[in-house]
Phi, psi and omega in degrees: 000129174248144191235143178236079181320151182262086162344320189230153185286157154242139190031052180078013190233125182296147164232197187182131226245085176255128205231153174256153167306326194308328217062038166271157196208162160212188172203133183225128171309190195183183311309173239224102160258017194208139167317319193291323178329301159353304184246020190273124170269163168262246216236139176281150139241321157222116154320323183089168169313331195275316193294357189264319194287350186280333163298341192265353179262350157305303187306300178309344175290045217283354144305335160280103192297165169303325179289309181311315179308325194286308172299328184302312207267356191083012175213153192296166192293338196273354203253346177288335186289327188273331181268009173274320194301312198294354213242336174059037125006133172276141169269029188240067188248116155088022190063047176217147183244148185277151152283126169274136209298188185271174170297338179286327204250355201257124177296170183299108162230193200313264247286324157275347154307303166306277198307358170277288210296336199276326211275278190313308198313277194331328184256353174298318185277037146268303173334315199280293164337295175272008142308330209266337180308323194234078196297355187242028204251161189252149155316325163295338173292313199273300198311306181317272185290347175266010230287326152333301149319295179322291216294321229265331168304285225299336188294272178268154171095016194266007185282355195265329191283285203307003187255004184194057151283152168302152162277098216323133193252153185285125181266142149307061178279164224265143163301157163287128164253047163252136165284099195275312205294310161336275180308357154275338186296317199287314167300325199286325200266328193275299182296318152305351175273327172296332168265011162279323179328262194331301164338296195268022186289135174318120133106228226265152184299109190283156183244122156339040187255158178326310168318307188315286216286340206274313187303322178287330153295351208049059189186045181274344174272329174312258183334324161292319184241357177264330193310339196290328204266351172216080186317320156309320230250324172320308212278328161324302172289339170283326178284325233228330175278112173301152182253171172312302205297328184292299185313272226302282166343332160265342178271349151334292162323307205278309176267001170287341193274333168253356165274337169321308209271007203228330163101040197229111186280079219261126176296165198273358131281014174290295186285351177281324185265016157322146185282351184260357138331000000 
């Protein structure tokens, strides 16, 4: 089995064109999420030779219903119906003669091809007409009027679509009027007064995190997604944020410093289950 990579993705997905010496031929989507993926078929493109001559030595077999057959070859009873009509097969099995299917139910041949190739011109020549109606228009204007048109290049057709997109227009943004080196002179000095603030609060020991200090400031989306723009205010808060092991260790202090205050010589486990922990 030979794999032929596919130049362009479907649907944002690498694919690959896999052929047999037999002339069985398929496409298969990627990536490969599993070792069974491996042995996963796609989209048929050619059954081959060997599979055409074992329906017709199946066929000749009129003991054999359409499912058996199907299960032997790996395919359901009508595609067994549809590829003997293409194969132009007797309709005559079992002294019973088959209704030859309808045109709806008939694999794809020229009369459906022609009506494809007619289907694509049609929708390129609209794509193209309204570029040109409109020399500034976005691609979101043309997917908005076109959407039909849209879906159906981007489906078959999209290596054609990505080649006659509008070209993305340049917006003209306004300079930043924030004085980022202020506002960091300003955080920095802010985020360190918040955080001796925290340290003495009264009663049971706040723990000293970037959240705290951003929520008491107001500015916890500033400090998450801006900080790169204020460097002082960064090396401030890296100094200044308690890690667990820092917390647990001042609040250990904290209740040996009130049983002190209380004249109570306290065991060490007493201060680990303090309430004022």
């Amino acid at each position: 089995m030979e794999c032929e990579p596919s130049d362009r993705l479907r649907y944002g997905k690498p694919s690959g064109r896999f052929s047999c010496d037999c002339g069985f031929a398929y496409v298969r989507t990627g990536p490969d999420s599993s070792p069974e993926d491996r042995f996963r078929i796609g989209r048929i493109i050619s059954v081959g030779q060997v599979w055409e001559d074992k329906l017709k030595q199946l066929w000749e077999d009129s003991s054999l219903s359409f499912s058996e057959i199907g299960r032997r070859l790996g395919v359901d009873p009508l595609t067994v119906r549809r590829h003997a009509a293409r194969l132009e097969l007797s309709l005559t099995r079992s002294d019973k003669e088959l209704k030859p299917l309808t045109p709806a139910t008939q694999l794809k041949g020229e009369a459906v091809s022609a009506a494809w190739e007619n289907k694509r011109l049609r929708c390129r020549s609209k794509w193209l007409s309204a570029m040109k109606q409109g020399r500034k228009i976005t691609l979101k204007a043309l997917r908005g009027k076109l959407p039909r048109e849209y879906a159906w290049l981007l489906q078959y057709d999209s290596e054609w679509l990505d080649g006659h997109k509008p070209c993305p227009q340049r917006r003209n943004l306004p300079a930043s009027s924030v004085d980022w080196k202020r506002r960091d002179a300003e955080y920095a000095a802010a985020v360190r007064a918040e955080a001796s603030r925290l340290r003495e609060v009264p009663g049971r020991p706040v723990r000293v995190t970037r959240t705290a200090i951003g929520r008491a400031l107001g500015a916890v989306t500033l400090l998450r997604q801006k900080i790169h723009k204020m460097p002082l205010t960064a090396q401030v808060l890296s100094n200044v944020v308690e890690t667990r092991e820092q917390y647990a260790v001042r609040r250990v202090c904290r209740a040996a410093d009130l049983y002190w205050s209380e004249g109570v010589l306290p065991r060490e486990w007493q201060l680990v289950e303090s309430k004022c922990l």
